[in-house]
Coordinates of C-alpha atoms in Angstrom, one line a residue:
X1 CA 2.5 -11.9 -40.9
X2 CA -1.0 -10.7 -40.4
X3 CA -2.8 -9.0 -43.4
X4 CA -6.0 -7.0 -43.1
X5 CA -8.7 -8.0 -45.8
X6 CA -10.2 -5.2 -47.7
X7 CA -13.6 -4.8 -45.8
X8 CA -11.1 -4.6 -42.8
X9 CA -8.7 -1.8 -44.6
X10 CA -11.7 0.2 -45.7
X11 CA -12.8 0.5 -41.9
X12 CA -9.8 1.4 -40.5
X13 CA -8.9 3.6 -42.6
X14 CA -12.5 5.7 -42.2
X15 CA -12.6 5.1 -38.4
X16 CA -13.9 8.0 -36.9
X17 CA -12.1 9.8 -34.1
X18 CA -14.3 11.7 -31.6
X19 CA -11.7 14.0 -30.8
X20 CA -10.9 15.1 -33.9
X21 CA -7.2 15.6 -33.9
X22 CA -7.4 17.1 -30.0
X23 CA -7.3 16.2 -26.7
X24 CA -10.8 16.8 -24.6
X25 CA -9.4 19.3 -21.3
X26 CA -12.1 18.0 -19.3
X27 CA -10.6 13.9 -19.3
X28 CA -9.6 12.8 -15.6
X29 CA -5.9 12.3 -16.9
X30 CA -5.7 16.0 -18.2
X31 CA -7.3 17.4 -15.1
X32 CA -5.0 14.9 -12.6
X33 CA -2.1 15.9 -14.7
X34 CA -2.9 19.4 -13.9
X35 CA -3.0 19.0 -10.1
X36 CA 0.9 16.7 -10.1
X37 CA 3.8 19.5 -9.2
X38 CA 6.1 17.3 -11.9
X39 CA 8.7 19.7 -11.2
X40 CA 9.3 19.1 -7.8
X41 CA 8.9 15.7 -8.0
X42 CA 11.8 15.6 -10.6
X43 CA 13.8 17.7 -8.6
X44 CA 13.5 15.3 -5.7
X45 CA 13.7 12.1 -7.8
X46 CA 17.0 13.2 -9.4
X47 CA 18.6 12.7 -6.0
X48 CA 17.8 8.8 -6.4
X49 CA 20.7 8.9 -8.3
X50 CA 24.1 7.9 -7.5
X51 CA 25.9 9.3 -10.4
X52 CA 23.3 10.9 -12.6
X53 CA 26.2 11.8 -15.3
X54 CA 27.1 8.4 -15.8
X55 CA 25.1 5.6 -17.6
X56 CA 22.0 5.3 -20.1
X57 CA 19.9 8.4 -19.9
X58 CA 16.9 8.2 -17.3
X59 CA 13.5 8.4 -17.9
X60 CA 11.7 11.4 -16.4
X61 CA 10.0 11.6 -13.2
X62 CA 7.4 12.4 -15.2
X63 CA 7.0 8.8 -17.0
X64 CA 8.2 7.0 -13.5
X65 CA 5.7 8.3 -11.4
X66 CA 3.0 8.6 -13.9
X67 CA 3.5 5.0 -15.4
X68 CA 2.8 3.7 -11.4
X69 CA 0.3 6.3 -10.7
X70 CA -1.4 4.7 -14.3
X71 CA -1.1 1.0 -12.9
X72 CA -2.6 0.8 -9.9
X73 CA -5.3 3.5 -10.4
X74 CA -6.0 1.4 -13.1
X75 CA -4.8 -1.9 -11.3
X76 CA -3.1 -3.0 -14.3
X77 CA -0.2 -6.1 -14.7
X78 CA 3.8 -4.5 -14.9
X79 CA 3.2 -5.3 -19.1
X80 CA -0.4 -4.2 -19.2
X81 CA 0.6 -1.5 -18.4
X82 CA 2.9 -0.5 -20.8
X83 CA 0.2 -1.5 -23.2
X84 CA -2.5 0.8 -22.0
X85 CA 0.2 3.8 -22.5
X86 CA 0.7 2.7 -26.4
X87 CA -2.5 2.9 -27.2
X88 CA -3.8 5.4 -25.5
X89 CA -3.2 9.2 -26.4
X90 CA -4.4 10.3 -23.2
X91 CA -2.2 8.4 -20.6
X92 CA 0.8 9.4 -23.2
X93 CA -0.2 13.2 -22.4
X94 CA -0.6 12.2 -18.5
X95 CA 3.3 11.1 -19.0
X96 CA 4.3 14.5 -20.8
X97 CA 4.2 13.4 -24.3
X98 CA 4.2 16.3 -26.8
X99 CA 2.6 14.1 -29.3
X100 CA 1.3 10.6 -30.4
X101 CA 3.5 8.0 -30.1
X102 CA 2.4 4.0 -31.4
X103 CA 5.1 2.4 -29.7
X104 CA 5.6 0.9 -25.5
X105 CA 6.9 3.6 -23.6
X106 CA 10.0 1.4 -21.7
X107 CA 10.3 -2.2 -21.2
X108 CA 7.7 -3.0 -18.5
X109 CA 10.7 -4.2 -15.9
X110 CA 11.4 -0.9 -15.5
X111 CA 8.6 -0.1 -13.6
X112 CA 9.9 -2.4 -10.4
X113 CA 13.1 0.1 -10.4
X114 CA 10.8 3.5 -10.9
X115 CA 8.9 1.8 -7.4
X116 CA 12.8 1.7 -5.9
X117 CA 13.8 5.2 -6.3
X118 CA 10.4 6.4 -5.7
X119 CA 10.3 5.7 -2.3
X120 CA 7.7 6.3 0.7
X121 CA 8.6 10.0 1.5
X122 CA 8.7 10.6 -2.2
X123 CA 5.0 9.5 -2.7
X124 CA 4.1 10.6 0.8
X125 CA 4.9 14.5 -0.3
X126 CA 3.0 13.6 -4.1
X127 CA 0.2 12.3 -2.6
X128 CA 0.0 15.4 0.0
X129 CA 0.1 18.2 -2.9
X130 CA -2.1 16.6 -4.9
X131 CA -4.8 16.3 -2.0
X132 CA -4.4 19.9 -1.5
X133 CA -4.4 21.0 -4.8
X134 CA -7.6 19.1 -5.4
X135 CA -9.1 20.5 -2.4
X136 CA -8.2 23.8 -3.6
X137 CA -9.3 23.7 -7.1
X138 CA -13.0 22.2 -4.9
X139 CA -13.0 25.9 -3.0
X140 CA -12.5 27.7 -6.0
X141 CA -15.1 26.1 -7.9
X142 CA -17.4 26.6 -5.0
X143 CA -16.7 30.3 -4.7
X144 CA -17.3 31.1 -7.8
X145 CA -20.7 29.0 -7.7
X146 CA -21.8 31.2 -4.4
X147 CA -20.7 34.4 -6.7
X148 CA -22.5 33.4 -9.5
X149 CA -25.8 32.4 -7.8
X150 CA -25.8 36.0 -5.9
X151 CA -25.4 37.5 -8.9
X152 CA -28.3 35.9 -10.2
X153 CA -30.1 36.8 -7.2
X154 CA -29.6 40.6 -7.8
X155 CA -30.8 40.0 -11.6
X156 CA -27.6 40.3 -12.8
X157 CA -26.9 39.5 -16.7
X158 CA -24.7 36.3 -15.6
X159 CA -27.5 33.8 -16.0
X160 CA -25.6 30.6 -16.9
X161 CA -22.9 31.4 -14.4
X162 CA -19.0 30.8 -14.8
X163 CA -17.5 27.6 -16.0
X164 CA -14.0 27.0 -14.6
X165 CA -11.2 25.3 -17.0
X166 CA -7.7 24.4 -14.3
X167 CA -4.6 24.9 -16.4
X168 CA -1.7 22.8 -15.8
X169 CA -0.3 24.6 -12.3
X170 CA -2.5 27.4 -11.8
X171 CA -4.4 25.0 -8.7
X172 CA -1.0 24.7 -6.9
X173 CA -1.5 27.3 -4.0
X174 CA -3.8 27.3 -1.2
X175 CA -4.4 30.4 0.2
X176 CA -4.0 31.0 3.9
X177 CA -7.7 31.6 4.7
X178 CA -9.9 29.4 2.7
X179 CA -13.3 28.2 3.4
X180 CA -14.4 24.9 4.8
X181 CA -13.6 22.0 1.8
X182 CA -16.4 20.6 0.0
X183 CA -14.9 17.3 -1.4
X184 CA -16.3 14.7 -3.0
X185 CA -13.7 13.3 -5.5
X186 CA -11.9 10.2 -3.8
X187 CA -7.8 9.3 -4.2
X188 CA -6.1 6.6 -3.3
X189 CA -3.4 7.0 -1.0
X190 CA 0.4 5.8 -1.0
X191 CA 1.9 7.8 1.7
X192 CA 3.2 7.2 4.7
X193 CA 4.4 10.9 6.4
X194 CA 2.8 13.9 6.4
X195 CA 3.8 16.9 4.5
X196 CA 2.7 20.2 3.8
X197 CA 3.1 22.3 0.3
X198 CA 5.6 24.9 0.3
X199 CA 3.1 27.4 -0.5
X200 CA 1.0 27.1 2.5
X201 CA 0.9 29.5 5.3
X202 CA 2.3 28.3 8.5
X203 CA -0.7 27.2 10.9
X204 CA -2.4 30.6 13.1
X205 CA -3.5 29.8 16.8
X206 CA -6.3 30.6 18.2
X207 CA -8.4 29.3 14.6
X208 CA -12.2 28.0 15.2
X209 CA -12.3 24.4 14.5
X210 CA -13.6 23.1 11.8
X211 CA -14.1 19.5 9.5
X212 CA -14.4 16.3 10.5
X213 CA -11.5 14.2 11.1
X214 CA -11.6 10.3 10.6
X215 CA -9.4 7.8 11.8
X216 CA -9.4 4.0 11.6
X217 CA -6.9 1.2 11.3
X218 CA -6.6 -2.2 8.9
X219 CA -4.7 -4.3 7.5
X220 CA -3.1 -4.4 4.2
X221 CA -2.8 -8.0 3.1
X222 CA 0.1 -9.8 1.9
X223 CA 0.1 -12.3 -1.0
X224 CA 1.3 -15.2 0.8
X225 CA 0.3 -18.7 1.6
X226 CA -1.7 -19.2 4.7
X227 CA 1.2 -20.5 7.1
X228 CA 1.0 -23.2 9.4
X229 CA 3.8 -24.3 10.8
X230 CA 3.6 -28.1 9.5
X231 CA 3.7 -26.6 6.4
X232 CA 6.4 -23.8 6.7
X233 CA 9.0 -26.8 7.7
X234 CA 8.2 -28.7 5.1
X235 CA 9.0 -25.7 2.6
X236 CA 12.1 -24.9 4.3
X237 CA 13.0 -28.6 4.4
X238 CA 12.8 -29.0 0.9
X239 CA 14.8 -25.9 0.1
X240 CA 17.4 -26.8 2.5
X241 CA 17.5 -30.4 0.3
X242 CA 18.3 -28.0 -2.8
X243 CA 20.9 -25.9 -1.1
X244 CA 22.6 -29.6 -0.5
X245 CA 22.3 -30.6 -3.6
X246 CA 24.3 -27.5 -5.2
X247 CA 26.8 -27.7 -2.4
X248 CA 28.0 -31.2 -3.0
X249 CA 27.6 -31.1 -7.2
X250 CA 31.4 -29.9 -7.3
X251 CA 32.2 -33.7 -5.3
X252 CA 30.0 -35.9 -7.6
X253 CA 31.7 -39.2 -7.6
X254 CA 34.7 -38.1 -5.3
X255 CA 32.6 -38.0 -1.7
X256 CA 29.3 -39.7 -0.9
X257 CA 26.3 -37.6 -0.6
X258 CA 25.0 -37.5 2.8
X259 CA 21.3 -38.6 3.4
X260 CA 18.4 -36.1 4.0
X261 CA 15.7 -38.5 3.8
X262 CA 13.5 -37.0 1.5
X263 CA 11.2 -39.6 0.5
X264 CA 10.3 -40.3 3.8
X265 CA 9.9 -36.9 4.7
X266 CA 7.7 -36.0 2.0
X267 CA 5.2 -39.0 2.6
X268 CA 5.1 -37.7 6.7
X269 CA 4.1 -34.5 5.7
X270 CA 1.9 -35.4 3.1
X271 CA -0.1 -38.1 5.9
X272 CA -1.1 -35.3 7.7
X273 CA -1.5 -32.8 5.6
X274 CA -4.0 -34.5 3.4
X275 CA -5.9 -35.6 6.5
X276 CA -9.5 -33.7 6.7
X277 CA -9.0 -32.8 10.2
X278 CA -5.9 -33.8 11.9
X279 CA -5.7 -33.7 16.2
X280 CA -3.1 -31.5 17.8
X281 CA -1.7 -34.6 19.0
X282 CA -0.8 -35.4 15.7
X283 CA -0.1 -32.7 14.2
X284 CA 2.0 -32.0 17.2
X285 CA 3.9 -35.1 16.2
X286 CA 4.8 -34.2 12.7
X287 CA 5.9 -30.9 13.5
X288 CA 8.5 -32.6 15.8
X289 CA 9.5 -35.2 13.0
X290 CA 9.9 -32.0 10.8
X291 CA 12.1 -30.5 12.9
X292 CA 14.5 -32.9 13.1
X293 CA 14.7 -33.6 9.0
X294 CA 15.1 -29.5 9.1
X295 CA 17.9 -29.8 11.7
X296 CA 19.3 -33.1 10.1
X297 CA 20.1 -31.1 6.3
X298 CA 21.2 -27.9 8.4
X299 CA 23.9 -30.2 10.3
X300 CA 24.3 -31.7 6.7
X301 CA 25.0 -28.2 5.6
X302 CA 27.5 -26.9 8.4
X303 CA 29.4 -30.0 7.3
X304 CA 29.6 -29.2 3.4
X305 CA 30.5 -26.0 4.0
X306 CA 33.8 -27.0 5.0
X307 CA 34.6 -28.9 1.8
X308 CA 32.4 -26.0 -0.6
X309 CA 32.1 -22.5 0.1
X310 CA 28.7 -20.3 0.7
X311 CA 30.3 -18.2 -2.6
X312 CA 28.6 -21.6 -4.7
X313 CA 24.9 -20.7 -3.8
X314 CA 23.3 -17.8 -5.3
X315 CA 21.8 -14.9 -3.7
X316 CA 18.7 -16.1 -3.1
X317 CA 19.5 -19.5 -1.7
X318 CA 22.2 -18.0 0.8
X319 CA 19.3 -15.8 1.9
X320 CA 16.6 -18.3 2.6
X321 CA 19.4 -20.6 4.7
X322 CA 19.7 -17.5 7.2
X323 CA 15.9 -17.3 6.8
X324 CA 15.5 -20.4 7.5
X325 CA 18.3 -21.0 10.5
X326 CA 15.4 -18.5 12.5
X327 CA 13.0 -20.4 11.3
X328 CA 14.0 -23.5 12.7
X329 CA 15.1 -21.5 16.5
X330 CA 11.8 -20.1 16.6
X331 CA 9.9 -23.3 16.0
X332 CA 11.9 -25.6 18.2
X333 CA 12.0 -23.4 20.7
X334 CA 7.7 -22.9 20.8
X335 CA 7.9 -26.5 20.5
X336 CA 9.7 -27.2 24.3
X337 CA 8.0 -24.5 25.6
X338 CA 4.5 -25.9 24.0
X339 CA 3.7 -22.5 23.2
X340 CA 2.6 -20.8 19.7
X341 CA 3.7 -17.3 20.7
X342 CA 7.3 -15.7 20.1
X343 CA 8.1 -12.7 19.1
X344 CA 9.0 -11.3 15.4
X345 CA 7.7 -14.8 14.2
X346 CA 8.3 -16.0 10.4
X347 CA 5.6 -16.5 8.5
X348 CA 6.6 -16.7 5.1
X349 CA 10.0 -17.7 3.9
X350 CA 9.9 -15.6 0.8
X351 CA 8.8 -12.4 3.0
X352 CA 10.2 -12.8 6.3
X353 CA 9.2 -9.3 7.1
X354 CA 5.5 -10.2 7.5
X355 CA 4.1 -10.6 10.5
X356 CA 0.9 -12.1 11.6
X357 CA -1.6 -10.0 12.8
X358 CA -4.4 -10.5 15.6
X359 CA -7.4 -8.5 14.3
X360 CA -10.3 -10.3 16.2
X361 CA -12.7 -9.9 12.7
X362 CA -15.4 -12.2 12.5
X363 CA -14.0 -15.5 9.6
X364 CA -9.7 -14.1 10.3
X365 CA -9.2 -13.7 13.8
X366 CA -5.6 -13.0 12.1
X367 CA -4.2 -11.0 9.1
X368 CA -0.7 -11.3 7.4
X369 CA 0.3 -8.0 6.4
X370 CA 1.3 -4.8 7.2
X371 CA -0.9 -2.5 9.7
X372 CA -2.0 0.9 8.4
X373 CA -3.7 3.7 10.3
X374 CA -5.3 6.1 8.2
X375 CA -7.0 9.1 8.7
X376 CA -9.7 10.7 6.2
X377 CA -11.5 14.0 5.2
X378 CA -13.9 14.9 2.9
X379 CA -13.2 11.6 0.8
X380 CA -9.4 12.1 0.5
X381 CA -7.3 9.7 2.7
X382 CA -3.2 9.6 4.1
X383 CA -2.1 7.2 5.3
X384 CA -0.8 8.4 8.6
X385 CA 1.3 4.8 10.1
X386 CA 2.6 1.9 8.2
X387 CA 4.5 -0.7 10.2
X388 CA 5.0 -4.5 9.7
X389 CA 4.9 -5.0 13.8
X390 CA 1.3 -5.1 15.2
X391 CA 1.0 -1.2 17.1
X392 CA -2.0 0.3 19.0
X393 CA -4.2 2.4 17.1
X394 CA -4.8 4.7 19.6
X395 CA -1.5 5.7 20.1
X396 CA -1.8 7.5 16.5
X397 CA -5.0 10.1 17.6
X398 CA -2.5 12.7 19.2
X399 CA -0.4 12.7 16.1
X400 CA -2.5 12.8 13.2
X401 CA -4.5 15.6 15.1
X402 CA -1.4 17.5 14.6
X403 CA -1.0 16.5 11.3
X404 CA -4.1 17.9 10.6
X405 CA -3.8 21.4 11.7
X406 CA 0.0 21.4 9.7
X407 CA -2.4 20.5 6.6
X408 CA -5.5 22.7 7.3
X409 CA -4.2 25.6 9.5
X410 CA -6.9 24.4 12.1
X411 CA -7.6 21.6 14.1
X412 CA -10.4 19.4 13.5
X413 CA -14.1 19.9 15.2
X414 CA -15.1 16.3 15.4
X415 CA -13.3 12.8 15.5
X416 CA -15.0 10.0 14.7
X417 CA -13.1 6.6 15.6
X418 CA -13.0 3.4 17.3
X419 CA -13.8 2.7 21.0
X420 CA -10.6 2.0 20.8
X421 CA -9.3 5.5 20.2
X422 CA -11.3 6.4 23.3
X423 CA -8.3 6.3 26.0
X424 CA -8.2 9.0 28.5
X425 CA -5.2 10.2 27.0
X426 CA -7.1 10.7 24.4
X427 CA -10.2 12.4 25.6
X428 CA -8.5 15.2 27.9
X429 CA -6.3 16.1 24.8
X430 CA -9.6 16.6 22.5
X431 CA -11.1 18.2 25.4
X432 CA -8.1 20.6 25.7
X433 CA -8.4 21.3 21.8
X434 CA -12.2 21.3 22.2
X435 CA -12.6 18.8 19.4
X436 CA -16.3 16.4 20.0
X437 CA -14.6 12.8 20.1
X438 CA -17.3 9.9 18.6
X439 CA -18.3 7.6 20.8
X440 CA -19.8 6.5 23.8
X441 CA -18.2 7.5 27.7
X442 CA -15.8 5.7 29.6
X443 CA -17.1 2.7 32.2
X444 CA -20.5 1.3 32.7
X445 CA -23.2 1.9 30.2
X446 CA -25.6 4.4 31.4
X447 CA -29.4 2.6 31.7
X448 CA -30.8 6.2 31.2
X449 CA -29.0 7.6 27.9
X450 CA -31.2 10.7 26.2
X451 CA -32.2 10.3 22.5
X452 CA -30.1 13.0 21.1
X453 CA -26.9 10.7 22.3
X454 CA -28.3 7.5 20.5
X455 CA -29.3 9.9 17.2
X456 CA -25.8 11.2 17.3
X457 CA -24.0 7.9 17.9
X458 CA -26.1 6.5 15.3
X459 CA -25.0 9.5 12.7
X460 CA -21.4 9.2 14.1
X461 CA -21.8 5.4 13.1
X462 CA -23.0 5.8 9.9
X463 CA -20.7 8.7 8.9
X464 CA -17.5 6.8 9.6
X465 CA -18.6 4.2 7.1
X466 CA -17.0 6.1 4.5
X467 CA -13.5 5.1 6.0
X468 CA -14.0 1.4 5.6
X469 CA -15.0 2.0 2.5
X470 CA -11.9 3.4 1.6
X471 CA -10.1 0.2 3.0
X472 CA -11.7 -2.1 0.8
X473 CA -11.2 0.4 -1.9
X474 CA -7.6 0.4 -1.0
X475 CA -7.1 -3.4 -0.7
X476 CA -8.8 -3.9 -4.0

């Protein structure tokens, strides 16, 4: 047991605390605790449950949300987390703790099942009030700035103008007419559909447009190996020889165990893999020798079955085999066609939903991971599409215009995007709206282009930076 020597004692116990018993109002947990509707959220994270009556008591939305919101603002471990809450007072108040308390808050598993019944729509509708409600809490401040510098102007007595403290709820409205936002505070952003607060007015026609709208698309990367498929047979080859080996342990010493070869195997794969730079002839040839010690152990398997039943192999080897029976189709069939391309490819045996991704980046012409197009303003960001199978950007323009007027009450005066975004579709519906679209026109550069059009591409350009910088921010 650990002791603390006297000097040690002495410190400890005439540490100074700068808060002095209190919590400072103006710390970024208090304030982001003030723009979370906690009440809503637990009134649509009660639904989660199947029988809320029945079972151990469940923590509070409250600590779910809050616990995730904590680790990856923070980009904490599942137990670090957990950790971080203990000893600090002020992530304990962010979680709706009425006092101190030295102790872990939940075991830190219980965070993967707050990320289950929290799902996408959940934190899509969370991530949308507390945009809003930031950007409202930014317009009050800055009317009240305005009102306090013409005040000054007419020598009024209000010299050191008003300082504004945001109680817990009071920034939950938006008003139906509100100035342009002035945002410079950043969030990160897990949502995936639009939603609007049930405070705000329903969207007017005929509204000027105003803000600036931008829209980009990445990829969000997954944590796998980088496949190849010499290597993804030889990890499903030797999971299939472990699904063997469980299937004939019940008929140890009363039927011989069928060959799979594995030696052999192994030291094939590992000739070429260890090879600096191996020809596609060769590798060509492993692959086929691959296939048939992958479609060897699967025949191997269809005959076990009849003696032992699937019920013998867990849950997670009974998946892989029907992971793994694709697997196999969708390389032998690229290999007698002598193509690389099929559709709804696997790439990772653990994540089969991953696809691979053609980005055409300078050092990954492809990306494993999910595609996400996103849409900024004014620093805050939604994620507007989130799909595993590769989509067109361009497609999403229409839509998160739309989505943007549901938010805002009025469309958006300026779009600032790929090339890619520049469709015609695209253009006649901004030109309809009467929103500027970034970007140069449609066919054959123009030898004679004026300055202001380079000046303003060059702006548009620099401007949209912020975007990607919210992607790395993102993927970090």
């Amino acid at each position: 047991m650990f002791v603390l020597n006297r000097d040690m004692a002495d410190l400890l116990e005439n540490f100074y605390l700068p808060f002095g018993g209190r919590l400072n109002p103006a710390n970024r947990w208090v304030q982001l605790a003030a723009l979370i509707p906690w009440g809503i959220v637990e009134e649509k994270y009660v639904r989660s449950f199947q029988s809320p009556a029945i079972g151990q008591k469940a923590y509070s939305a409250r600590i779910a949300l809050g616990s995730l919101i904590i680790k990856e603002r923070l980009g904490l471990s599942d137990r670090e987390t957990t950790l971080q809450i203990q000893e600090n007072p002020y992530l304990q108040f962010f979680l709706g703790y009425t006092e101190y308390v030295d102790e872990e808050p939940f075991h830190h598993s219980l965070l993967t099942h707050f990320r289950e019944r929290l799902g996408l729509e959940i934190l899509a509708e969370v991530n949308d009030w507390i945009a809003q409600a930031a950007l409202q809490a930014e317009r009050e401040v800055a009317m009240k700035q305005k009102s306090s510098k013409r005040d000054r102007d007419d020598d009024d007595n209000d010299a050191g103008g008003s300082q504004i403290t945001m109680e817990v709820g009071e920034a939950f409205s938006i008003p139906e007419e509100a100035p342009a936002p002035d945002v410079t505070k950043k969030t990160r952003n897990m949502a995936r559909k639009p939603h609007v607060l049930p405070s705000t007015a329903a969207p007017t026609a005929n509204v000027t447009n105003r803000g600036t709208l931008m829209l980009d698309a990445t990829c969000a990367p997954a944590d796998i190996k980088y496949p190849t498929d010499l290597g993804l047979l030889n990890h499903a080859r030797e999971i299939l020889e472990d699904i063997i080996d469980v299937l004939h342990r019940p008929h140890i010493g009363a039927m011989e165990k069928p060959r799979t070869y594995r030696e052999k195997a192994r030291k094939s794969y590992l000739g070429i893999s260890k090879q600096r730079k191996a020809s596609g002839k060769v590798i060509r040839k492993a692959i086929k020798k691959q296939l048939g010690y992958v479609g060897r152990d699967l025949r191997i398997i269809e005959a076990l079955v009849t003696h032992t039943p699937f019920t013998e192999l867990s849950k997670r080897h009974y998946r892989q085999l029907l992971i793994i029976s694709e697997l196999y189709r969708q390389q032998r069939q690229m290999m007698e066609k002598k193509t690389h391309v099929i559709s709804d490819r696997i790439v990772s045996i653990e994540q089969p939903h991953v696809r691979p991704m053609v980005r055409g980046k300078a050092g990954a012409n492809v990306e494993f991971g999910a595609k996400i197009a996103a849409s900024m303003v004014d620093g805050y960001a939604w994620i507007e599409t989130a799909q595993w199978d590769s989509f067109n950007e361009a497609t999403t323009l229409q839509a998160s215009v739309e989505t943007y007027k549901q938010r805002f009450g009025h469309y958006p005066a300026v779009i600032l995007a790929d090339k890619i975004y520049r469709n015609r579709d695209n253009l006649n519906y901004c030109k309809e709206l009467r929103i500027r679209l970034s970007g140069p026109k449609l066919g054959r550069p123009s030898k004679q282009q004026s300055d202001g059009d380079c000046r303003q591409e060059r702006q548009d350009a620099a401007q949209r930076n912020a975007i990607e910088g919210k992607f790395g921010e993102g993927k970090r």
